[in-house]
């Protein structure tokens, strides 16, 4: 059974133990409401329309459009197909899953006072999955210059040898545990490199702070596998009302849930004469759980019977996040003409202190034109400043520096969605297009997203069924490690979704 390492925030600074980075802020700040089939078929352009359970997550006033109490359930098939290029090699990766991604109901209460301009009041509850983290891919290539030894060297250089090595009679688990408790994450990485013979001290003394690499030369064969699981979910509690059936107002109180698990494994080999170590296996595991709160305000105005405008504000989401990590290292070195395998398996779970993350707010403006019962056109435009993402407490030295990096690397983004619907008897034909800017100032690192969608619906009266097909693309340069081995794998991804919704009046 694995030992548990508790890192107490009361004893040591979080700057010594945490390893968050900008990608964490981006991951939990992006909200991709997958939604109902009608919502999906129109690429989510629902800010001025309402009348759909997923539209409540764009503009809380949307539930006040319902004339009758309403409920819907959505099942989806989600597929990601990626080409992963790392130096001289490209491999394909495909991930798919089938899941319940939307469930909700709106209850309409009509005002029995005929003289009141407030004609109705709605209460709703809606669950939507806002992110899917199920992903597997493999990058294989020959790195001409950089070995994984650079990762361990980057953490070790400047640290005392007695701070990154086991004492006489101390086990690997005990040393890894104690070093993490006293010094933190960076010292643990240097410890793995030293005990795995990947780095050696220049002088074998306790106060030594300089190191040499035991992997040298060029052309390092590297295989990097990535596997993640989990989701980000949003549960919205909605209140809305209409004024003279021309002005609609709404409020959402949202609960957010994070469940994210990631495992990476690097295998590196070389046949360089100048290297004492010929192979390294390095595994890292992360489990992240969290909960958060946000609110939304929105309004929709019918300027005419045909023309509508909408405006909504999404507050920041205030998350409380917990993380656990574990690591494993194995190396093969040459000694006196023989290969010796060295396994460094601390068998320890690092449990870090809870930290907070505030994601950026978002403003969405919307227009819609309704052609009576024939159809409609809709347009949404959103602004979100990712540079406002913030780790807390800001008084912590590490978080303060990371927040400065976020301000420098991330940017204000815009996104727009266009959707249309044409109705013929009981049938509805739908289509849409969307574009989302990269949250990074350097969009070669994390590209823009473009996508289109199609859908079909059929109404049985009080019951309707809808199906939607959507596809989008985005390119990402995924950096393998934050230090030393900072080369990237280019991931060109195509996301394909097919969702089916059953909706009915209550």
Coordinates of C-alpha atoms in Angstrom, one line a residue:
X1 CA 0.0 0.0 0.0
X2 CA 1.3 3.4 -0.9
X3 CA 2.6 5.7 1.8
X4 CA 0.8 9.0 2.1
X5 CA 2.9 12.2 2.1
X6 CA 1.0 15.2 3.7
X7 CA 2.5 18.5 2.8
X8 CA 1.3 21.0 5.4
X9 CA 0.6 24.5 4.3
X10 CA 1.1 25.6 7.9
X11 CA 4.7 24.3 8.0
X12 CA 6.2 25.2 4.7
X13 CA 5.5 27.7 1.9
X14 CA 3.4 26.5 -1.0
X15 CA 6.0 28.0 -3.3
X16 CA 8.3 25.1 -2.4
X17 CA 5.8 22.3 -3.1
X18 CA 3.4 23.2 -5.8
X19 CA 3.9 22.7 -9.5
X20 CA 1.0 24.5 -11.1
X21 CA 1.5 26.2 -14.4
X22 CA -0.3 28.3 -17.0
X23 CA -1.8 25.2 -18.7
X24 CA -3.7 24.5 -15.5
X25 CA -5.2 27.9 -15.6
X26 CA -6.2 27.6 -19.2
X27 CA -7.6 24.1 -18.8
X28 CA -10.1 25.1 -16.0
X29 CA -10.9 28.4 -17.6
X30 CA -12.2 27.1 -20.8
X31 CA -15.9 26.3 -20.8
X32 CA -17.2 24.2 -23.7
X33 CA -20.9 23.7 -23.0
X34 CA -21.7 20.6 -25.0
X35 CA -25.5 21.0 -24.6
X36 CA -28.6 19.7 -26.3
X37 CA -28.7 18.6 -29.9
X38 CA -30.6 21.8 -31.0
X39 CA -28.0 23.9 -29.1
X40 CA -25.2 21.9 -30.7
X41 CA -26.6 22.0 -34.2
X42 CA -26.7 25.8 -34.1
X43 CA -23.1 25.9 -32.7
X44 CA -24.4 27.3 -29.4
X45 CA -25.7 30.6 -30.9
X46 CA -28.5 30.9 -28.4
X47 CA -27.8 34.0 -26.4
X48 CA -30.8 36.0 -27.7
X49 CA -33.1 33.0 -28.3
X50 CA -33.7 30.9 -25.2
X51 CA -36.3 28.3 -25.2
X52 CA -33.7 25.5 -24.8
X53 CA -32.3 24.0 -21.6
X54 CA -28.7 24.6 -22.7
X55 CA -29.4 28.2 -23.7
X56 CA -29.8 28.8 -20.0
X57 CA -26.0 28.3 -19.7
X58 CA -25.4 31.1 -22.2
X59 CA -28.0 33.5 -21.0
X60 CA -30.0 32.9 -17.8
X61 CA -33.0 34.9 -19.2
X62 CA -33.4 32.1 -21.8
X63 CA -35.6 30.0 -19.5
X64 CA -38.2 32.8 -19.4
X65 CA -38.9 32.2 -23.1
X66 CA -40.5 28.8 -22.3
X67 CA -44.3 28.9 -22.5
X68 CA -44.6 25.6 -20.8
X69 CA -42.6 23.6 -18.2
X70 CA -40.0 21.7 -20.1
X71 CA -37.3 19.0 -19.7
X72 CA -34.6 17.5 -21.8
X73 CA -32.0 14.7 -21.7
X74 CA -29.0 14.5 -24.1
X75 CA -26.7 11.6 -24.9
X76 CA -23.6 12.1 -27.0
X77 CA -20.8 10.3 -28.8
X78 CA -17.6 12.2 -28.8
X79 CA -14.5 11.4 -30.8
X80 CA -11.1 13.1 -31.0
X81 CA -8.8 12.2 -33.9
X82 CA -5.3 13.6 -33.7
X83 CA -2.0 13.6 -35.6
X84 CA 0.8 13.8 -33.2
X85 CA 4.2 14.9 -34.6
X86 CA 7.4 14.8 -32.6
X87 CA 10.6 15.6 -34.5
X88 CA 10.8 13.0 -37.4
X89 CA 7.7 11.0 -36.6
X90 CA 3.9 11.4 -36.9
X91 CA 1.4 9.1 -35.2
X92 CA -2.3 9.0 -35.2
X93 CA -4.4 8.9 -32.0
X94 CA -8.1 8.4 -31.6
X95 CA -10.3 8.7 -28.5
X96 CA -14.0 8.2 -28.3
X97 CA -16.6 7.9 -25.6
X98 CA -20.4 7.8 -25.1
X99 CA -21.9 9.8 -22.3
X100 CA -24.8 11.7 -20.8
X101 CA -23.8 15.3 -21.3
X102 CA -26.9 17.3 -20.5
X103 CA -30.0 17.0 -18.3
X104 CA -32.3 19.7 -17.2
X105 CA -35.8 21.0 -16.5
X106 CA -37.6 24.3 -16.4
X107 CA -40.8 24.9 -14.5
X108 CA -43.0 27.8 -15.6
X109 CA -45.3 29.6 -13.2
X110 CA -47.8 32.0 -14.7
X111 CA -48.9 35.1 -12.8
X112 CA -52.6 34.8 -12.0
X113 CA -53.0 38.6 -11.7
X114 CA -54.0 39.7 -15.2
X115 CA -53.0 43.3 -14.4
X116 CA -49.4 42.6 -13.5
X117 CA -46.8 43.2 -16.3
X118 CA -44.8 40.3 -14.9
X119 CA -46.6 37.5 -16.8
X120 CA -44.6 34.5 -15.7
X121 CA -41.8 33.2 -13.5
X122 CA -39.5 30.2 -14.2
X123 CA -37.3 28.1 -12.0
X124 CA -34.8 25.7 -13.7
X125 CA -32.1 23.3 -12.9
X126 CA -29.7 22.2 -15.6
X127 CA -26.6 20.1 -15.7
X128 CA -24.1 20.4 -18.6
X129 CA -20.7 18.8 -19.1
X130 CA -18.4 21.7 -19.9
X131 CA -15.2 19.8 -20.6
X132 CA -14.2 16.3 -21.5
X133 CA -10.7 15.2 -20.5
X134 CA -10.7 11.7 -21.9
X135 CA -7.6 11.7 -24.1
X136 CA -4.8 9.3 -25.1
X137 CA -1.9 9.8 -27.4
X138 CA 1.7 8.8 -28.1
X139 CA 4.6 10.9 -29.4
X140 CA 7.6 9.0 -30.8
X141 CA 10.7 10.7 -32.3
X142 CA 14.5 11.1 -32.2
X143 CA 15.4 14.2 -30.3
X144 CA 18.7 15.5 -31.8
X145 CA 19.8 17.6 -28.9
X146 CA 17.9 17.3 -25.6
X147 CA 17.7 14.4 -23.2
X148 CA 15.5 13.9 -20.2
X149 CA 18.7 14.3 -18.1
X150 CA 18.2 18.1 -18.7
X151 CA 15.0 18.0 -16.7
X152 CA 16.7 16.5 -13.6
X153 CA 19.8 18.7 -14.1
X154 CA 17.7 21.9 -14.3
X155 CA 16.1 21.1 -10.9
X156 CA 19.4 19.9 -9.2
X157 CA 21.8 22.6 -10.2
X158 CA 22.4 25.0 -7.3
X159 CA 21.0 22.6 -4.6
X160 CA 23.0 21.0 -1.9
X161 CA 23.8 17.3 -2.3
X162 CA 22.6 16.5 1.2
X163 CA 19.2 18.0 0.3
X164 CA 18.6 15.7 -2.6
X165 CA 20.1 12.4 -1.5
X166 CA 19.1 9.6 0.9
X167 CA 21.0 9.4 4.2
X168 CA 22.8 6.2 5.2
X169 CA 20.2 3.6 6.1
X170 CA 17.3 5.6 4.8
X171 CA 15.0 4.0 2.2
X172 CA 14.0 5.6 -1.1
X173 CA 10.5 6.0 0.2
X174 CA 11.6 7.7 3.4
X175 CA 14.1 10.0 1.7
X176 CA 11.6 11.0 -1.0
X177 CA 8.9 11.6 1.6
X178 CA 11.2 13.7 3.9
X179 CA 12.7 15.7 1.1
X180 CA 9.2 16.6 -0.2
X181 CA 8.0 17.5 3.3
X182 CA 11.0 19.8 4.0
X183 CA 12.1 21.2 0.6
X184 CA 9.3 20.4 -1.9
X185 CA 8.6 19.3 -5.4
X186 CA 11.8 20.6 -7.1
X187 CA 14.1 18.9 -4.6
X188 CA 12.2 15.6 -5.2
X189 CA 12.9 15.8 -8.9
X190 CA 16.6 16.4 -8.3
X191 CA 16.5 13.4 -5.8
X192 CA 15.1 11.1 -8.5
X193 CA 17.8 12.2 -11.0
X194 CA 20.6 11.7 -8.5
X195 CA 19.4 8.3 -7.1
X196 CA 18.8 7.1 -10.7
X197 CA 22.4 7.9 -11.6
X198 CA 21.2 10.4 -14.3
X199 CA 23.2 13.2 -12.7
X200 CA 26.2 13.1 -10.4
X201 CA 27.8 15.7 -8.1
X202 CA 31.0 17.4 -9.2
X203 CA 32.2 16.8 -5.7
X204 CA 30.9 14.1 -3.4
X205 CA 30.4 16.4 -0.4
X206 CA 27.2 17.5 1.4
X207 CA 27.7 21.2 0.4
X208 CA 28.2 20.4 -3.3
X209 CA 25.8 22.4 -5.6
X210 CA 27.1 21.6 -9.0
X211 CA 26.3 18.5 -11.1
X212 CA 27.2 16.7 -14.3
X213 CA 25.0 14.7 -16.6
X214 CA 25.5 11.0 -17.2
X215 CA 23.6 11.2 -20.5
X216 CA 25.4 13.0 -23.2
X217 CA 25.8 13.2 -27.0
X218 CA 23.0 13.5 -29.6
X219 CA 20.0 11.6 -31.0
X220 CA 17.9 10.5 -28.1
X221 CA 15.1 8.1 -29.0
X222 CA 12.0 9.2 -27.0
X223 CA 8.6 7.8 -26.6
X224 CA 6.1 9.9 -24.6
X225 CA 2.7 8.6 -23.8
X226 CA -0.1 10.8 -22.4
X227 CA -3.4 9.5 -20.9
X228 CA -6.0 11.6 -19.1
X229 CA -9.5 11.0 -17.9
X230 CA -12.2 13.1 -16.3
X231 CA -14.6 16.0 -16.9
X232 CA -15.6 19.5 -15.8
X233 CA -19.3 19.7 -15.0
X234 CA -21.6 22.6 -14.3
X235 CA -24.9 22.5 -12.4
X236 CA -27.0 25.7 -12.9
X237 CA -29.8 26.8 -10.6
X238 CA -31.8 29.3 -12.6
X239 CA -34.4 32.0 -11.9
X240 CA -36.0 34.1 -14.6
X241 CA -39.0 36.2 -15.4
X242 CA -40.6 38.1 -18.2
X243 CA -41.9 41.7 -18.3
X244 CA -44.8 42.2 -20.6
X245 CA -43.5 39.3 -22.7
X246 CA -40.9 41.8 -24.2
X247 CA -38.2 41.9 -21.6
X248 CA -36.7 38.8 -20.0
X249 CA -34.3 38.7 -17.1
X250 CA -32.5 35.8 -15.5
X251 CA -30.0 34.7 -12.8
X252 CA -27.9 31.6 -12.6
X253 CA -26.2 30.3 -9.5
X254 CA -23.7 27.7 -10.7
X255 CA -21.9 24.8 -9.0
X256 CA -18.8 23.5 -10.8
X257 CA -17.0 20.2 -10.5
X258 CA -13.5 19.1 -11.6
X259 CA -12.4 15.5 -11.8
X260 CA -9.1 15.2 -13.8
X261 CA -6.6 12.4 -13.8
X262 CA -3.4 12.4 -15.9
X263 CA -0.6 9.9 -16.4
X264 CA 2.5 10.5 -18.6
X265 CA 5.3 8.1 -19.3
X266 CA 8.6 8.8 -21.1
X267 CA 11.0 6.1 -22.3
X268 CA 14.3 7.4 -23.6
X269 CA 17.2 5.4 -25.0
X270 CA 20.5 6.2 -26.6
X271 CA 23.6 4.4 -27.9
X272 CA 26.0 7.3 -27.3
X273 CA 29.5 6.2 -26.2
X274 CA 29.7 9.4 -24.1
X275 CA 26.6 8.3 -22.0
X276 CA 26.9 6.1 -19.0
X277 CA 23.1 5.8 -18.9
X278 CA 21.5 4.2 -22.0
X279 CA 17.8 4.1 -21.0
X280 CA 15.4 6.0 -18.7
X281 CA 11.7 5.4 -17.8
X282 CA 10.0 8.3 -16.1
X283 CA 6.3 8.2 -15.0
X284 CA 4.3 11.0 -13.5
X285 CA 0.7 10.7 -12.2
X286 CA -1.7 13.5 -11.3
X287 CA -5.1 13.5 -9.7
X288 CA -7.0 16.8 -9.5
X289 CA -10.4 17.3 -7.8
X290 CA -12.1 20.6 -7.2
X291 CA -15.3 22.5 -6.8
X292 CA -16.3 26.0 -7.6
X293 CA -19.0 28.6 -7.7
X294 CA -20.0 31.2 -10.3
X295 CA -23.1 33.3 -11.2
X296 CA -24.6 34.6 -14.4
X297 CA -26.8 37.5 -15.1
X298 CA -28.7 38.0 -18.4
X299 CA -31.4 39.7 -20.3
X300 CA -33.2 39.4 -23.6
X301 CA -35.3 42.1 -25.2
X302 CA -37.8 41.7 -28.0
X303 CA -37.4 44.9 -29.9
X304 CA -40.0 43.7 -32.4
X305 CA -41.8 40.4 -32.8
X306 CA -39.0 39.3 -35.1
X307 CA -35.8 41.0 -33.7
X308 CA -34.3 40.1 -30.4
X309 CA -31.1 41.2 -28.6
X310 CA -29.4 39.6 -25.6
X311 CA -26.7 40.4 -23.1
X312 CA -25.2 38.2 -20.4
X313 CA -22.4 38.3 -17.9
X314 CA -20.6 35.2 -16.6
X315 CA -18.7 35.9 -13.4
X316 CA -15.4 34.4 -12.7
X317 CA -15.5 30.9 -11.3
X318 CA -13.9 30.6 -7.9
X319 CA -12.4 27.1 -7.5
X320 CA -11.0 25.3 -4.6
X321 CA -8.6 22.6 -5.9
X322 CA -6.8 19.6 -4.4
X323 CA -4.0 17.6 -6.1
X324 CA -2.2 14.4 -5.6
X325 CA 0.9 13.2 -7.5
X326 CA 3.1 10.1 -7.7
X327 CA 6.3 9.3 -9.6
X328 CA 8.4 6.4 -10.8
X329 CA 11.9 6.3 -12.4
X330 CA 14.0 3.5 -13.8
X331 CA 17.3 3.7 -15.5
X332 CA 19.9 1.4 -17.1
X333 CA 23.5 2.3 -16.8
X334 CA 26.8 0.7 -17.9
X335 CA 29.3 -0.3 -15.2
X336 CA 32.4 -2.5 -15.7
X337 CA 31.0 -3.7 -19.0
X338 CA 27.6 -4.8 -17.6
X339 CA 24.2 -3.1 -17.7
X340 CA 22.7 -2.4 -14.3
X341 CA 19.0 -1.5 -13.8
X342 CA 18.2 1.0 -11.2
X343 CA 14.5 1.4 -10.1
X344 CA 13.5 4.4 -8.0
X345 CA 9.9 3.8 -7.0
X346 CA 9.1 6.0 -3.9
X347 CA 5.7 4.4 -3.6
X348 CA 4.5 7.6 -2.1
X349 CA 1.5 9.8 -2.9
X350 CA 2.1 13.5 -2.5
X351 CA -1.0 15.2 -1.2
X352 CA -0.7 19.0 -1.6
X353 CA -2.5 21.8 0.3
X354 CA -5.7 23.0 -1.2
X355 CA -5.2 26.1 -3.5
X356 CA -7.6 28.5 -5.2
X357 CA -8.1 29.5 -8.8
X358 CA -10.1 32.3 -10.1
X359 CA -11.0 32.0 -13.8
X360 CA -11.8 35.0 -16.0
X361 CA -15.3 36.4 -16.5
X362 CA -17.0 36.6 -19.8
X363 CA -19.5 38.9 -21.5
X364 CA -21.7 37.8 -24.4
X365 CA -23.8 39.9 -26.7
X366 CA -26.4 38.3 -28.9
X367 CA -28.7 39.1 -31.9
X368 CA -31.5 37.0 -33.3
X369 CA -34.1 37.3 -36.0
X370 CA -37.1 35.1 -36.0
X371 CA -39.0 34.5 -39.2
X372 CA -42.3 33.7 -37.6
X373 CA -42.8 29.9 -37.6
X374 CA -40.5 29.5 -40.6
X375 CA -37.1 29.7 -38.9
X376 CA -34.5 32.0 -37.4
X377 CA -31.0 33.3 -37.5
X378 CA -28.8 33.9 -34.4
X379 CA -25.4 35.4 -33.6
X380 CA -23.4 35.4 -30.4
X381 CA -20.2 37.4 -29.7
X382 CA -18.2 36.8 -26.5
X383 CA -15.2 38.5 -24.9
X384 CA -13.0 36.8 -22.3
X385 CA -9.7 38.0 -20.8
X386 CA -7.7 34.9 -19.9
X387 CA -4.9 37.1 -18.5
X388 CA -7.2 37.7 -15.5
X389 CA -7.0 34.1 -14.4
X390 CA -5.4 34.1 -10.9
X391 CA -4.0 31.5 -8.5
X392 CA -4.5 32.2 -4.9
X393 CA -3.3 33.1 -2.3
X394 CA -1.6 35.9 -4.2
X395 CA 0.7 36.6 -1.2
X396 CA 2.5 33.3 -2.0
X397 CA 5.7 34.0 -3.8
X398 CA 5.2 31.1 -6.3
X399 CA 1.6 32.1 -7.1
X400 CA 2.6 35.7 -7.5
X401 CA 5.2 34.9 -10.1
X402 CA 2.9 32.5 -11.9
X403 CA 0.1 35.1 -12.0
X404 CA 2.7 37.5 -13.6
X405 CA 3.5 34.8 -16.2
X406 CA -0.2 34.4 -16.9
X407 CA -0.6 38.1 -17.5
X408 CA 2.3 38.0 -19.9
X409 CA 1.4 34.9 -21.8
X410 CA -2.4 34.9 -22.0
X411 CA -4.6 37.4 -23.8
X412 CA -8.1 38.7 -24.3
X413 CA -10.1 36.5 -26.7
X414 CA -13.1 36.8 -28.7
X415 CA -15.4 34.2 -30.1
X416 CA -18.5 34.2 -32.3
X417 CA -21.1 31.7 -33.1
X418 CA -23.6 31.8 -36.0
X419 CA -26.7 29.5 -36.1
X420 CA -29.8 29.1 -38.2
X421 CA -32.9 27.0 -38.2
X422 CA -35.5 26.3 -40.9
X423 CA -38.8 24.6 -40.1
X424 CA -41.0 22.6 -42.4
X425 CA -44.1 21.1 -40.8
X426 CA -42.8 18.9 -38.0
X427 CA -39.2 19.0 -39.2
X428 CA -36.4 21.4 -38.3
X429 CA -33.2 21.8 -40.2
X430 CA -30.3 23.4 -38.5
X431 CA -26.7 24.5 -39.1
X432 CA -24.0 26.7 -37.5
X433 CA -20.4 27.9 -37.4
X434 CA -18.2 29.0 -34.6
X435 CA -14.7 30.5 -34.1
X436 CA -12.8 30.9 -30.9
X437 CA -9.5 32.7 -30.6
X438 CA -6.5 31.2 -28.8
X439 CA -6.2 32.2 -25.1
X440 CA -2.4 32.6 -25.7
X441 CA -0.8 35.6 -27.1
X442 CA 1.4 33.2 -29.2
X443 CA -1.3 31.3 -31.0
X444 CA 1.4 29.0 -32.6
X445 CA 1.5 27.4 -29.1
X446 CA -2.2 26.9 -28.8
X447 CA -4.2 27.6 -31.9
X448 CA -7.6 29.0 -32.7
X449 CA -10.6 26.7 -32.8
X450 CA -13.0 26.6 -35.8
X451 CA -16.0 24.4 -36.2
X452 CA -19.3 23.8 -38.0
X453 CA -22.4 21.9 -37.1
X454 CA -25.6 20.4 -38.7
X455 CA -28.7 19.0 -37.2
X456 CA -32.3 17.7 -37.6
X457 CA -35.3 17.8 -35.3
X458 CA -38.7 16.3 -35.4
X459 CA -41.6 17.5 -33.2
X460 CA -44.4 15.1 -32.0
X461 CA -46.2 17.9 -30.3
X462 CA -45.3 17.8 -26.6
X463 CA -42.3 15.6 -27.4
X464 CA -39.4 16.3 -29.7
X465 CA -36.3 14.5 -30.7
X466 CA -33.2 16.1 -32.1
X467 CA -29.9 15.0 -33.5
X468 CA -26.8 17.0 -34.2
X469 CA -23.4 16.5 -35.8
X470 CA -20.6 18.9 -35.1
X471 CA -16.9 19.0 -36.0
X472 CA -14.1 21.4 -34.9
X473 CA -10.3 21.6 -35.3
X474 CA -7.5 23.0 -33.1
X475 CA -3.7 22.7 -33.2
X476 CA -1.7 22.6 -30.0
X477 CA 2.1 22.5 -29.4
X478 CA 2.2 20.4 -26.2
X479 CA 5.4 21.0 -24.2
X480 CA 6.6 17.7 -22.6
X481 CA 8.1 19.2 -19.4
X482 CA 8.3 22.6 -17.8
X483 CA 12.1 22.4 -17.3
X484 CA 15.0 20.9 -19.2
X485 CA 13.2 18.8 -21.8
X486 CA 10.9 21.6 -23.0
X487 CA 10.5 20.3 -26.6
X488 CA 6.9 20.1 -27.9
X489 CA 4.8 17.6 -29.7
X490 CA 2.5 19.2 -32.3
X491 CA -1.1 17.8 -31.9
X492 CA -3.5 18.5 -34.7
X493 CA -6.9 17.5 -33.5
X494 CA -10.3 17.1 -35.0
X495 CA -13.2 16.8 -32.7
X496 CA -16.4 15.1 -33.9
X497 CA -19.6 14.9 -31.8
X498 CA -22.9 13.3 -32.5
X499 CA -25.6 14.1 -29.9
X500 CA -29.2 13.0 -29.5
X501 CA -31.8 14.8 -27.3
X502 CA -35.2 13.9 -26.1
X503 CA -37.2 17.0 -25.0
X504 CA -40.8 17.2 -23.7
X505 CA -43.2 19.5 -22.1
X506 CA -44.1 18.7 -18.5

